[in-house]
Each structure stands twice: as structure tokens, then as C-alpha cells.
Tab-separated table of C-alpha atoms in Angstrom:
chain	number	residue	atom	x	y	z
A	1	UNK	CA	-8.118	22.783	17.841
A	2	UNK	CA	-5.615	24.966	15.476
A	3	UNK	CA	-6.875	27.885	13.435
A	4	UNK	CA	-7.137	27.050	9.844
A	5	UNK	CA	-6.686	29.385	7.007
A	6	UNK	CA	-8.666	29.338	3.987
A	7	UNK	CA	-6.396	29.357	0.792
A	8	UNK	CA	-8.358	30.575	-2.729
A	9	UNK	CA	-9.018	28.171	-4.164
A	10	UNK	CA	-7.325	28.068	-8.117
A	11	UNK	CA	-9.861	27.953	-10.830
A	12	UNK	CA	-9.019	24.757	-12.007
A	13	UNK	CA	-9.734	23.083	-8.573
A	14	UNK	CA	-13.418	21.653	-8.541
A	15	UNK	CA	-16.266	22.933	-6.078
A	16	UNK	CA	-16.895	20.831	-3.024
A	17	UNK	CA	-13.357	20.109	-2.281
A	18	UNK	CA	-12.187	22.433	0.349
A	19	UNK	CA	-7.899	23.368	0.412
A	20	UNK	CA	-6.921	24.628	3.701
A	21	UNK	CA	-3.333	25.469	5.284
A	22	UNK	CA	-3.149	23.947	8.506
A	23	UNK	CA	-2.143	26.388	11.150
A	24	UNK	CA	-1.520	24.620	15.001
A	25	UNK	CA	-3.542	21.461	13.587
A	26	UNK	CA	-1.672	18.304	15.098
A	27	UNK	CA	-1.532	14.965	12.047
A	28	UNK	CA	-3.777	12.619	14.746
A	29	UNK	CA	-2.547	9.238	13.556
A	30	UNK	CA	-4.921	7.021	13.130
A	31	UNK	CA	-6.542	4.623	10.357
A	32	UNK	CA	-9.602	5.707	9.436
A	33	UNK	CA	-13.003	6.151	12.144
A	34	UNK	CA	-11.168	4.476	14.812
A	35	UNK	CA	-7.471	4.828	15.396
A	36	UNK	CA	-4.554	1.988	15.157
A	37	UNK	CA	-3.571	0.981	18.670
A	38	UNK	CA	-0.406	-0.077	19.797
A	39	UNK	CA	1.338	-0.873	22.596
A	40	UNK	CA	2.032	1.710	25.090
A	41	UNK	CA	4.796	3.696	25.056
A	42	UNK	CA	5.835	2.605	21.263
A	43	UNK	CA	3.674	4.944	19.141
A	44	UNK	CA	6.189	8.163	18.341
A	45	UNK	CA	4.213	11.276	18.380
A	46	UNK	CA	1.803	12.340	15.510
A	47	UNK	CA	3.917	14.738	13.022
A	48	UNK	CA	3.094	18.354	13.607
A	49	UNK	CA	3.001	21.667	11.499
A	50	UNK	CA	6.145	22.286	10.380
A	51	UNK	CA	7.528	18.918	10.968
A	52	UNK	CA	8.344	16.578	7.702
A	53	UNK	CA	7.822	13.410	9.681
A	54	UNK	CA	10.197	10.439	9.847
A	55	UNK	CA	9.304	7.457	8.055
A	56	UNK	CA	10.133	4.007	9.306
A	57	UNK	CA	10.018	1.517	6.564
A	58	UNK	CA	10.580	-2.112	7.089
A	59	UNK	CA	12.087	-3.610	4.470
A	60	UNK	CA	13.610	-7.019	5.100
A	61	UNK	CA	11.954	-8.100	8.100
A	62	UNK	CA	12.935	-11.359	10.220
A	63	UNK	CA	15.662	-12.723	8.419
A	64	UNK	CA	18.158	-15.125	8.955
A	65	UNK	CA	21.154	-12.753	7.836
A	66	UNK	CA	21.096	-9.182	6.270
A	67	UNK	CA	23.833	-7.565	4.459
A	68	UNK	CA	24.717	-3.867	4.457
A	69	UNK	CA	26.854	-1.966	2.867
A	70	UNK	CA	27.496	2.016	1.264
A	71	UNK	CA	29.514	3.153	-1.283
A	72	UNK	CA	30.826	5.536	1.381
A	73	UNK	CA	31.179	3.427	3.968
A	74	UNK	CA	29.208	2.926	7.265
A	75	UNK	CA	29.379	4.689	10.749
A	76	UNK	CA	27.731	2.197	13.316
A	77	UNK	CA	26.147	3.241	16.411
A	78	UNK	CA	24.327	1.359	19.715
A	79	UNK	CA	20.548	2.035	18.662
A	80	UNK	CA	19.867	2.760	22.294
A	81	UNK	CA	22.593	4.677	23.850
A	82	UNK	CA	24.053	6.367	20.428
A	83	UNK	CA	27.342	5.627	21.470
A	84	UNK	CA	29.661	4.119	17.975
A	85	UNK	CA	29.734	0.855	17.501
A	86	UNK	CA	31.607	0.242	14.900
A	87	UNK	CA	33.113	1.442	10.991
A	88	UNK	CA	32.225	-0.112	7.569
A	89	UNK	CA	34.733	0.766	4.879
A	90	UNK	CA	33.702	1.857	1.391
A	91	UNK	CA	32.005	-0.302	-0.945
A	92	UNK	CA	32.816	-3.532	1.786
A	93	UNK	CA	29.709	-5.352	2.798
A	94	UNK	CA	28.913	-6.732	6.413
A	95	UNK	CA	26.201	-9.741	7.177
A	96	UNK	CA	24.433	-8.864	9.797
A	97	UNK	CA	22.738	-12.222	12.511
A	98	UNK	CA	21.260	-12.645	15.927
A	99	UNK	CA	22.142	-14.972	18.761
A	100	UNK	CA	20.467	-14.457	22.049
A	101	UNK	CA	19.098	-11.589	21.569
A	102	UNK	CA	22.573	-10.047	20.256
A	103	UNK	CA	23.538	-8.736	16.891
A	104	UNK	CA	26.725	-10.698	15.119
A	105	UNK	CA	28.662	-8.510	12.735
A	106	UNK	CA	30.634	-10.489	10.150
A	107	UNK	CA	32.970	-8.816	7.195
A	108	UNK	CA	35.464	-6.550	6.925
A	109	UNK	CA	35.089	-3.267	9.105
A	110	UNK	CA	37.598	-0.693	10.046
A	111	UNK	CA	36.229	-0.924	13.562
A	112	UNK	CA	34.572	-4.296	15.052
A	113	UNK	CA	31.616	-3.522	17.329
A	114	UNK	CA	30.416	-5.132	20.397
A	115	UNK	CA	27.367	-7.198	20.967
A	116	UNK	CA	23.942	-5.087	21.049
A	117	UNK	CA	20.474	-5.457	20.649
A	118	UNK	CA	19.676	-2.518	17.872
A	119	UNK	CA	22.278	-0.715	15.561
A	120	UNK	CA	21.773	1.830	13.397
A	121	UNK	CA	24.026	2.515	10.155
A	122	UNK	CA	24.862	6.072	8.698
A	123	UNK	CA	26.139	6.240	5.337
A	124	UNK	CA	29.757	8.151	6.491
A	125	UNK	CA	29.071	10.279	3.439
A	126	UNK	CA	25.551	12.841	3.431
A	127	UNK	CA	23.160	12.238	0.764
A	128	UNK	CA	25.144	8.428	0.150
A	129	UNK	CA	22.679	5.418	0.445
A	130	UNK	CA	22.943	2.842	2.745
A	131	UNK	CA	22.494	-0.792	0.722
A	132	UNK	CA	20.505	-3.291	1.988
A	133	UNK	CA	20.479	-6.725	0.679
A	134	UNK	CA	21.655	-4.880	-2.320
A	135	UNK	CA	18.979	-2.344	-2.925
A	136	UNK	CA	20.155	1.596	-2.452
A	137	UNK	CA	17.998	3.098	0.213
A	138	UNK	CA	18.245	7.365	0.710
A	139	UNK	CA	18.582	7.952	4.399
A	140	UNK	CA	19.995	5.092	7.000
A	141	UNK	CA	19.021	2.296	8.461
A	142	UNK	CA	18.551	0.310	11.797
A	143	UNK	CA	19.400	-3.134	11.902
A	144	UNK	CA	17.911	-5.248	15.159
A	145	UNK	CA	17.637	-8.280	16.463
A	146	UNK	CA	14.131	-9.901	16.975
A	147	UNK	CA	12.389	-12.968	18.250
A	148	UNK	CA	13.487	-16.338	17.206
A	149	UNK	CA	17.568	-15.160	16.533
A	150	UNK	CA	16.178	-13.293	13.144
A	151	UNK	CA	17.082	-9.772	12.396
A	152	UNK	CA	14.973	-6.823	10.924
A	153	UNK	CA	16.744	-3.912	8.546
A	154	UNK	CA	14.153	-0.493	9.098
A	155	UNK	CA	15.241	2.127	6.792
A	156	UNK	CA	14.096	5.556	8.444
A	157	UNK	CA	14.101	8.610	5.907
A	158	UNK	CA	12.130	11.746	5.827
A	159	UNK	CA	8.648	11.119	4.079
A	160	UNK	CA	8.918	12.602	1.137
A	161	UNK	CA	11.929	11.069	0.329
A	162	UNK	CA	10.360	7.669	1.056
A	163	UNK	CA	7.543	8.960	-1.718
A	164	UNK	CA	10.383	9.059	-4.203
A	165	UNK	CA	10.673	5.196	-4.139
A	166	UNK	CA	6.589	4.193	-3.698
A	167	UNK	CA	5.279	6.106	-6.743
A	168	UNK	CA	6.983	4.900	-9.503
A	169	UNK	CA	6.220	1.256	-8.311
A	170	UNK	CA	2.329	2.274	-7.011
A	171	UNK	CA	1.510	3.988	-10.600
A	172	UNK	CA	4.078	2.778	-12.752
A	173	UNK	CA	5.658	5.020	-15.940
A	174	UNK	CA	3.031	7.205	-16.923
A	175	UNK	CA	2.559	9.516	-20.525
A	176	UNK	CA	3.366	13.173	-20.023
A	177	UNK	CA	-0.484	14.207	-20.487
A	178	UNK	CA	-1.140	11.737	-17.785
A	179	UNK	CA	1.298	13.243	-15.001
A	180	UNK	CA	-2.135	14.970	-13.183
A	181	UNK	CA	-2.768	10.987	-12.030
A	182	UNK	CA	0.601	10.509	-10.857
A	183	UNK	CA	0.253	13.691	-8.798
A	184	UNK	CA	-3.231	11.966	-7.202
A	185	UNK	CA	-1.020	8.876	-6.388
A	186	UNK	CA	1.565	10.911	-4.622
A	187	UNK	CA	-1.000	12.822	-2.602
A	188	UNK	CA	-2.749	9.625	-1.722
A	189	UNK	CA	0.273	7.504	-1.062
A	190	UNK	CA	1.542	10.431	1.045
A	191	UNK	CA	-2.034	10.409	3.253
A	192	UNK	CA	-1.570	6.440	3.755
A	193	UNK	CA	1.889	7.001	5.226
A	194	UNK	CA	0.689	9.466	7.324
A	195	UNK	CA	-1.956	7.803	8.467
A	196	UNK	CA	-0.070	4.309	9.287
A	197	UNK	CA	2.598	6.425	11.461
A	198	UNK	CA	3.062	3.849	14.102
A	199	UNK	CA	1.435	1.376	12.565
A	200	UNK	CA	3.444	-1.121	13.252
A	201	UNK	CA	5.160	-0.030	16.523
A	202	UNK	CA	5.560	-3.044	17.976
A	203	UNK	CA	7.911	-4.674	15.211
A	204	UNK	CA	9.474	-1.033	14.720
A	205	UNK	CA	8.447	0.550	12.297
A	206	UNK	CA	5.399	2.110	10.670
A	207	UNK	CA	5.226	1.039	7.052
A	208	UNK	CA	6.319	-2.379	5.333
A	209	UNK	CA	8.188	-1.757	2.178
A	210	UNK	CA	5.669	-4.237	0.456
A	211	UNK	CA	2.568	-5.027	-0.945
A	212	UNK	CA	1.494	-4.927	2.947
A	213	UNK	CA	1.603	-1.390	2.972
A	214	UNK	CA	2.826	0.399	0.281
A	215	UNK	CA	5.076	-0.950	-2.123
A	216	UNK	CA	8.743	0.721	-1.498
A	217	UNK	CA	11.593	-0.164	-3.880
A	218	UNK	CA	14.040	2.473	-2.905
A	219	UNK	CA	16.616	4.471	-4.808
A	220	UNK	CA	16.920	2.262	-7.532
A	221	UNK	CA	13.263	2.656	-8.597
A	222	UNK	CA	13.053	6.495	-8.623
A	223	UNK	CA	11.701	7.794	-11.845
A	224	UNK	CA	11.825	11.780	-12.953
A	225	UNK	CA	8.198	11.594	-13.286
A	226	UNK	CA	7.373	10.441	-10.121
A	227	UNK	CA	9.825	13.038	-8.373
A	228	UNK	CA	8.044	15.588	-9.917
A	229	UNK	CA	4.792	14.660	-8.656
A	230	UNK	CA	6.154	14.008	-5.230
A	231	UNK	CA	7.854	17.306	-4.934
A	232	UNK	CA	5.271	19.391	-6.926
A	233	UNK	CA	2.497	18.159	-3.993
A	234	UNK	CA	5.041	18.579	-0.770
A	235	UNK	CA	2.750	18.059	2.224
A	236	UNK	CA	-0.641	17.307	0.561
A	237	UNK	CA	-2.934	14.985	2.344
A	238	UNK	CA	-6.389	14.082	2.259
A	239	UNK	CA	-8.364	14.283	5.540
A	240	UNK	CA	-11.562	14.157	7.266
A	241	UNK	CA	-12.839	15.686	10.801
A	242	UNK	CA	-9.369	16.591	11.030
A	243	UNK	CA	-7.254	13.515	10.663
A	244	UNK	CA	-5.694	11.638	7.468
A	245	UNK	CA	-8.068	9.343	5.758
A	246	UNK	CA	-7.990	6.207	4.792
A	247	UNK	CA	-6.265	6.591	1.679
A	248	UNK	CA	-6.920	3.493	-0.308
A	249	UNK	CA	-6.911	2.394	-3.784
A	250	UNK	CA	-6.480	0.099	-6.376
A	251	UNK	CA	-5.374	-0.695	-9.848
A	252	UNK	CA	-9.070	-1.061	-11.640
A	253	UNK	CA	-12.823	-0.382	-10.577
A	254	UNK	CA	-14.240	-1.630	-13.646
A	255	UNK	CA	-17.246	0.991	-13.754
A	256	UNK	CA	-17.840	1.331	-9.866
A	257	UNK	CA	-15.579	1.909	-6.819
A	258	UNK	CA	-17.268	-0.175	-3.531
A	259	UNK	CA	-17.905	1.221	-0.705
A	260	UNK	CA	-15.048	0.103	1.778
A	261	UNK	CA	-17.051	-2.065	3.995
A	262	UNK	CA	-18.550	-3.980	1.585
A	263	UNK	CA	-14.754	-5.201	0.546
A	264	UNK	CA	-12.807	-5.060	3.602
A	265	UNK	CA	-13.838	-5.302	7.697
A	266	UNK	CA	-13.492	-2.090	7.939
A	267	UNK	CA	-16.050	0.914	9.570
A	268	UNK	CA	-17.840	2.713	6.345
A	269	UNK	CA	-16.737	6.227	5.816
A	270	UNK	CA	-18.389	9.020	3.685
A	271	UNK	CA	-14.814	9.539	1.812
A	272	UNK	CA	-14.942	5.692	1.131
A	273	UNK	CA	-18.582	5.291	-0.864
A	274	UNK	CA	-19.118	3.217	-3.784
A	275	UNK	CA	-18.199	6.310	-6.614
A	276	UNK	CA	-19.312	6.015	-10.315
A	277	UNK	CA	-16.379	5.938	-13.096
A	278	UNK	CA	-18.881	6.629	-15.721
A	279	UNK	CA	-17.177	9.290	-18.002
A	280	UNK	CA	-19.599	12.104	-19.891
A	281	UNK	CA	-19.709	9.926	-23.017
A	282	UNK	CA	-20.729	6.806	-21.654
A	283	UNK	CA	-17.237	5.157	-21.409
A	284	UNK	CA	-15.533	4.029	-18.333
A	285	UNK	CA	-12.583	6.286	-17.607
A	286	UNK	CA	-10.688	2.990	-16.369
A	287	UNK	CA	-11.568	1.082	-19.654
A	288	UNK	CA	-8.048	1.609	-20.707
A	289	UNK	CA	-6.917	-1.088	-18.064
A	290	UNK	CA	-5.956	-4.108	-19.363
A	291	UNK	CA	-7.833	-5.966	-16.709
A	292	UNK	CA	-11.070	-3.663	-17.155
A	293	UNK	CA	-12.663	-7.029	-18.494
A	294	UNK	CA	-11.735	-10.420	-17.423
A	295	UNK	CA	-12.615	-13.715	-17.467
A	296	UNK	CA	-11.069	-17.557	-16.096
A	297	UNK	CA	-11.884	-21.192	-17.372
A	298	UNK	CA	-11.736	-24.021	-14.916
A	299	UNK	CA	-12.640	-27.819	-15.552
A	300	UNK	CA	-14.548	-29.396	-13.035
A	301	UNK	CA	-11.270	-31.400	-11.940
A	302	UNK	CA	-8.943	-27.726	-11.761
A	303	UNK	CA	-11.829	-25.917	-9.936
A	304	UNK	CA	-11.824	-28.914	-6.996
A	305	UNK	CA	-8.140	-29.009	-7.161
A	306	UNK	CA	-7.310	-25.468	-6.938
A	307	UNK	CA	-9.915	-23.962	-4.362
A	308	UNK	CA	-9.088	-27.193	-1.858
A	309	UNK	CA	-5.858	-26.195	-2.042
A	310	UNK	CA	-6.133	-22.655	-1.766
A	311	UNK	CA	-8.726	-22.922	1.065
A	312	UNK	CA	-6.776	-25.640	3.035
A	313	UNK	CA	-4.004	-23.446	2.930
A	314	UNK	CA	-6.323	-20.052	4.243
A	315	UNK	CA	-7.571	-22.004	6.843
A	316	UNK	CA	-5.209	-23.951	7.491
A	317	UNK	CA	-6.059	-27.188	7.361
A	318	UNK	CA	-4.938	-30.523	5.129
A	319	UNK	CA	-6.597	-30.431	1.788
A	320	UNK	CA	-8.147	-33.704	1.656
A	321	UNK	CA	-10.306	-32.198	4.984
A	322	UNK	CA	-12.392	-30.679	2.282
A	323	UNK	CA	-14.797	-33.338	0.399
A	324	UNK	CA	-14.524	-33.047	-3.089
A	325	UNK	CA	-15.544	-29.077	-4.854
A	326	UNK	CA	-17.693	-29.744	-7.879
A	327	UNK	CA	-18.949	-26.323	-8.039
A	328	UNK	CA	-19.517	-22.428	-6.762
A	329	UNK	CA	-22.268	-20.211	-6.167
A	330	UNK	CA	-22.560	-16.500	-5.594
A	331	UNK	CA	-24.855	-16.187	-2.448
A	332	UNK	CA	-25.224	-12.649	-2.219
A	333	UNK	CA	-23.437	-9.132	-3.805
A	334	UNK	CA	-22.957	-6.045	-2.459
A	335	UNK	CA	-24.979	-2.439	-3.024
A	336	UNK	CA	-21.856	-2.052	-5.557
A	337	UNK	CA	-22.439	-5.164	-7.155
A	338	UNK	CA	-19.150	-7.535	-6.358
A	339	UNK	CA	-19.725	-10.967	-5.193
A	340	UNK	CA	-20.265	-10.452	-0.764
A	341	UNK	CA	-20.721	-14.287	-0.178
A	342	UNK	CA	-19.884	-17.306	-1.901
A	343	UNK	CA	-20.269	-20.725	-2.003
A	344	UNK	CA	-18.290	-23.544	-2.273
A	345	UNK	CA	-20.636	-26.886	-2.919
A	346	UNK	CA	-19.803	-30.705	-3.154
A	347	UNK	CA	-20.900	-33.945	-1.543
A	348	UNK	CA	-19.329	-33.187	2.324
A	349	UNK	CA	-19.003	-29.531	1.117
A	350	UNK	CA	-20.575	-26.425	2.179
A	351	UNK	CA	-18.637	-23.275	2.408
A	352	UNK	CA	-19.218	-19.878	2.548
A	353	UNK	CA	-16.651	-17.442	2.049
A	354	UNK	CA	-16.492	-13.010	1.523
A	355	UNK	CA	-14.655	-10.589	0.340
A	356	UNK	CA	-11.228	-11.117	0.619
A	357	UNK	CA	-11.105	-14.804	0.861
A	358	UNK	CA	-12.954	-15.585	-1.919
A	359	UNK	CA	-10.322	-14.124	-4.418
A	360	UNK	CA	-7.841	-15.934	-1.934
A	361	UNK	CA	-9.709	-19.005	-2.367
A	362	UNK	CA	-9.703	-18.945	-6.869
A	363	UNK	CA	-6.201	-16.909	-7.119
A	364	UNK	CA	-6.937	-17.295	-11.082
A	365	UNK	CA	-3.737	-17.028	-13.147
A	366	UNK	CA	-2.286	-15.368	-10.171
A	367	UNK	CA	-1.715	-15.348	-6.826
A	368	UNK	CA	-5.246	-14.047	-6.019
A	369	UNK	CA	-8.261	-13.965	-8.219
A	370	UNK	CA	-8.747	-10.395	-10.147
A	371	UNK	CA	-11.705	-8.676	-8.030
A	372	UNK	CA	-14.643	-9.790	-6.919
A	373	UNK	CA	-16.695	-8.516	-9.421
A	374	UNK	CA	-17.428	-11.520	-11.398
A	375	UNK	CA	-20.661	-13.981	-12.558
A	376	UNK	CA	-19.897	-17.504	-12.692
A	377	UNK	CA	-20.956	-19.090	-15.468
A	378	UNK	CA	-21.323	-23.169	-15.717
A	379	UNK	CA	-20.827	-24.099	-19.262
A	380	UNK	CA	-23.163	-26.845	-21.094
A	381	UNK	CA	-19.445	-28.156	-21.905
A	382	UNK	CA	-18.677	-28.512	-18.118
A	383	UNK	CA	-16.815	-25.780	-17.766
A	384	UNK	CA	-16.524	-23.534	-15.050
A	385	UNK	CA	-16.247	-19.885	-16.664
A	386	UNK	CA	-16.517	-16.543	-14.236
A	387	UNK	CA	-16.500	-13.292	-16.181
A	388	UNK	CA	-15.160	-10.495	-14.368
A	389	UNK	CA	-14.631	-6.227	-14.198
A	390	UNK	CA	-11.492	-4.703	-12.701
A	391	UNK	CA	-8.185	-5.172	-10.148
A	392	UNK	CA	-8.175	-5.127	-6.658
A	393	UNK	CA	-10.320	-4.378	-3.452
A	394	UNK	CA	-12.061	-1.589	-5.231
A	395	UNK	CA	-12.629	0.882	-2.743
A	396	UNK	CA	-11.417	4.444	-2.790
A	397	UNK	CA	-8.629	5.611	-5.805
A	398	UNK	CA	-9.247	3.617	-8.612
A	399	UNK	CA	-5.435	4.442	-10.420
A	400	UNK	CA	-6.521	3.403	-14.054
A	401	UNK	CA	-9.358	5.589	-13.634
A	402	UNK	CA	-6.828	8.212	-12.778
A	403	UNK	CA	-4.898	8.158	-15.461
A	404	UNK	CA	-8.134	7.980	-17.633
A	405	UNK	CA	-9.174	11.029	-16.247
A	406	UNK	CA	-5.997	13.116	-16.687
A	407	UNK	CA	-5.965	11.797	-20.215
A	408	UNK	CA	-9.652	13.850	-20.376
A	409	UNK	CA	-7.832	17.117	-18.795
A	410	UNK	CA	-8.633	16.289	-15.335
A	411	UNK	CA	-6.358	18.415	-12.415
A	412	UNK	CA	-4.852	15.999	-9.229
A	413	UNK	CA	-7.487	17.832	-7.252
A	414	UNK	CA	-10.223	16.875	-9.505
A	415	UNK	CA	-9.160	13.315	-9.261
A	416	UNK	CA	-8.651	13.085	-5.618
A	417	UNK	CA	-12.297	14.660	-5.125
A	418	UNK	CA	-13.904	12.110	-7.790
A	419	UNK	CA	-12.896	9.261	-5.524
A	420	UNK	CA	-12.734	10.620	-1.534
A	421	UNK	CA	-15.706	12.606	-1.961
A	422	UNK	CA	-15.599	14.796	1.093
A	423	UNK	CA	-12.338	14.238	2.036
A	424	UNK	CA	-10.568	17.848	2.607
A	425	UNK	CA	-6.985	18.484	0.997
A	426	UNK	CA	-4.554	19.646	3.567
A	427	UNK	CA	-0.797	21.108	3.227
A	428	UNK	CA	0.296	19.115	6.182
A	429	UNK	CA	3.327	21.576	6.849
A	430	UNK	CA	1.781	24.377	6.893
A	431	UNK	CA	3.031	25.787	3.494
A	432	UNK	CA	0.799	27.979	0.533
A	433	UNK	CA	1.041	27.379	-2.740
């Protein structure tokens, strides 16, 4: 175990939140109570003090062809001996495929390189991006060849540089007297990367540049703001018995975060209880959100048409293996309230579903139903109405309630302790404010 140094706290940061400087204290990767495996010999070593880790980001995975290209042209070297493979001239693009294991180069380079496995691609110019499939990514990339003659492009960057191009998609544009939320976002987007290093060692990287992960747009989505609130919280994370939470959130609680087992198969932790968004005057500090209230309208024939499909397609299975869906019933909620287990009912039918397959199952106007948090109403007219609160899982951050809350004069700190109550904030490099 490291030595830890207190830091004094500022007045502005609330009381049961503890700030330390870590001093020794190794990052232990991990997700959450239990750690991610992976295969032997794949994880890269936890980030230390003083070390800005590397971030692996994979952002167009298993494809058929990639294209690459910099507006300072490409160096190209073997991935696993570092030797060159290869020159990219300015602004030219190359298409990168696999065959038998081997990458095929195609366009117009200075110098062709040989067959290989893994190649990585500098920008020849520092500080240049390297474009893949036409989006501007800071750092450079590896492109490899993987199972089934598809290729994978990994864009590998220092961390806080990857930060740059998750905020501004995470939290979106944000008012100036609202920048304290963006802040929170950056801290808690920071903690999930941290916390997924490795992650997904086995494909290559740690982090998909999607929805999967975090979503990662690049250069091109880089917003002052956001930069701000990245650079302004360098090396803040969020952990507990000394390694990085679970750093979740979501767009809208809609009165009440959930505890995270009661919306995910995940192991409870203290950070990750069901939290009140109740502000002082009786308003919801996420009310702002314009899915704080919802509510979807189904005739009998759309609510049998729609969740066959939906669940056919979940588990796999031809539609018509369902008999016909004439209605649903909530079987049981959680301590937070949101629907735990419901039913699907019909002659032939009768199928229970939680958590995140039931807003798989009625995807709503979208491609997944709002939250569970919802009644379902059925309406003397035949209808099929549910009424619902909020946007996402619900556990952990809840972002509108962020924002909210900065609107009211709350600090980043104050946010960050409202929703991972317990949860200690860390400079991971070692550095006092």
C-alpha cells in the first residue's frame, strides 16, 4: 500500500467526500467489486503515479475494409517487430483488408509494405491526426487483421486526450453557468476509462469508441467547453478501497437513481445506491430533461407486433415461435421503484423478462424503451398506454441532474458526491491543486 497525502480540502468542496493525492498507490484495474478478467498475458499493466496511461480505443472494429489517411502523411510500421513497413503520402488515402491472416494495403504510398499481421500508422507530422474512415483521430492508430479476413482500426492516445473527444458527445453543449456538470462528466468519464483498462484485451483494446463503452467521436467533436473541463480536472478519478469505481451514469433519473443491481447483473456497491434527486424546494433537479416525463401508446395489434419482434430477435428465435401478445404486466419493482420483472401474456404466452430486456423488448419510439420506470396503463379504449420517468439504466450519475444542480450553484465535487456517495476523489498522477 502507498502513503497517501491528505490535501485541504477547498471550502466549496462538501463534507464526506474525502480528496487525497495518491503517493506510490498503483490504478488496480478492475470493474467494480470484482475485477475484469482477461486472458493471460494480454492485460497491460495498471497505470501508475506519474504515468498518464495509454488509451486503446476501438473504433471501427471487424470490417471488411478500412481507410486511413493524414494530412501529413503516414509512417507505417510491423506492429510486432517495429521495423517500417511502409509510407503514406499527404492527404492520399490507403484501404486497408485481410486475407489469411495478412493485412492488404491498397492506394497510393511512397513505400509499399509487406504482408503482416498488425500495423501501426504515425501521422509523419507531431500533433497531425491520423483519419480513419474519415474521422480525425489525435494520436495514431493500429490497424490488424482479425478472425474471419476482417480488420480492426485501434486508435491509442494518451487519456486525456481521448477525454477531449467523449465529453462533448457524453454531455453535449452545455450553458456557461452549467460548466460545474461538465466538469462531473469529465471526472466520471475519466474513472470509467480507467477502470475498463484492458477491458477488452482480447480484441485489443480497452475501450470501444461507442455506445458500448463510452461514446468517442474524435477530433472532429472537440468542443472548448469540454476541453476546459477535461484539462481543468487532469487526473481526477473516483475510487473506492483503493481502486476506480464503477463510474456509471445516465442521461435522466426522473426523481431517483437505482441502486446498480437492481438495473444491471452487477455486485451492489455502497457508491452505486439508489440516491434521491429531490432538490430543497421540492423540484427534481433533472426536471429540466426533456424525457423527465414520458409516456407510449400501443394498440393491441402494435403491442403483439412489436414485442414478438423485438423478443424473437433478443432471443433469437423466429417471431411466429411466440403465440400471439395481447397484453403486459409488471410482476414486481425494485426498492427504487422501476419495473424488476415483467410479463408478457397471450394465449401460448407467458414471459417474464428484467431489467434490461424489458426496455429491449418495447424499444418505444426508439431503439430501446426510455427506462424502466413506467406503469402500464390498459385504456377502456383498448389501448395500451405506459407512463414513464427518466433515460437510461439509472444507476450512478444522473447527467440532467448534473446540470440541474450546477444551474443551483453546485461545485463538480458536490455533484460527484451527490451521486457516488462514498466514493473518494483521487488525482491519479499524483499532482495538487
Amino acid at each position: 500500500m502507498g502513503t497517501l497525502r491528505v490535501r485541504l480540502p477547498r471550502a466549496s468542496r462538501p463534507a464526506g467526500m474525502v480528496f487525497l493525492s495518491v503517493v506510490g498507490l498503483p490504478l488496480v484495474v478492475g470493474n467494480g467489486a470484482t475485477p475484469r478478467s482477461a486472458p493471460s498475458g494480454t492485460v497491460r499493466p495498471p497505470a501508475r503515479l506519474g504515468m498518464q496511461p495509454t488509451v486503446r480505443v476501438g473504433v471501427s472494429v471487424e470490417q471488411r475494409v478500412i481507410a486511413v489517411s493524414s494530412p501529413a502523411g503516414l509512417r507505417l510500421s510491423d506492429a510486432l517487430t517495429g521495423q517500417p513497413a511502409g509510407e503514406v503520402r499527404p492527404e492520399r488515402t490507403i484501404r486497408l483488408s485481410a486475407a489469411n491472416g495478412l493485412l492488404r494495403v491498397e492506394g497510393d504510398l511512397a513505400m509499399a509494405p509487406s504482408g503482416v499481421p498488425s500495423m501501426v500508422l504515425h501521422p509523419a507530422i507531431a500533433d497531425a491526426p491520423v483519419v480513419v474512415d474519415g474521422v480525425p483521430y489525435r494520436g495514431a492508430a493500429e490497424v490488424r487483421a482479425v478472425a474471419g479476413d476482417a480488420v480492426t482500426a485501434i486508435n491509442f492516445l494518451p487519456l486525456e486526450d481521448y477525454l477531449l473527444g467523449v465529453v462533448p458527445l457524453e454531455i453535449g453543449p452545455r450553458e456557461p453557468d452549467e460548466i460545474a456538470a461538465v466538469e462531473a462528466q469529465s471526472v466520471a468519464a475519466r474513472t470509467y476509462a480507467v477502470s475498463h483498462l484492458g477491458g477488452h484485451a482480447d480484441m485489443g483494446f480497452d475501450l470501444y469508441g461507442s455506445i458500448q463503452d463510452q461514446a468517442y467521436g474524435g477530433m472532429a467533436v472537440e468542443r472548448d467547453q469540454a476541453t476546459r473541463a477535461v484539462r481543468g480536472t487532469e487526473g481526477d478519478i473516483l475510487m473506492f478501497d483503493d481502486r476506480p469505481i464503477r463510474a456509471f451514469y445516465h442521461s435522466t433519473c426522473g426523481g431517483r437513481t437505482a441502486a446498480v443491481e437492481e438495473v444491471m447483473d452487477r455486485e451492489p456497491a455502497p457508491y452505486l445506491r439508489s440516491v434521491s434527486d429531490r432538490a430543497p424546494d421540492g423540484t427534481d433537479y433533472c426536471s429540466a430533461s426533456p424525457r423527465y416525463r414520458w409516456s407510449v401508446v400501443w394498440t393491441g395489434n402494435e403491442l403483439d407486433r412489436i414485442a414478438r419482434r423485438e423478443l424473437a430477435a433478443h432471443f433469437g428465435v423466429a417471431p411466429d415461435a411466440f403465440g400471439r401478445i395481447e397484453g403486459i404486466e409488471v410482476v414486481s419493482r425494485t426498492p427504487s421503484g422501476r419495473v424488476a420483472n415483467l410479463a408478457f401474456r397471450g394465449p401460448g404466452v407467458d414471459l417474464v423478462v428484467s431489467r434490461l430486456d424489458i426496455r429491449r423488448a418495447l424499444p418505444g419510439d426508439a431503439r430501446i424503451l426510455n427506462s424502466t420506470d413506467f406503469t402500464v396503463a390498459r385504456r377502456i379504449d383498448g389501448l395500451v398506454e405506459l407512463y414513464g420517468r427518466g433515460y437510461g439504466h439509472g444507476a450512478g450519475m444522473c447527467q440532467w441532474g448534473a446540470i440541474g444542480r450546477a444551474r443551483e450553484g453546485q461545485s463538480y465535487e458536490e455533484i460527484l458526491a451527490a451521486y457516488y456517495p462514498g466514493a473518494v476523489l483521487v488525482n491519479a498522477y499524483g499532482g495538487e491543486e
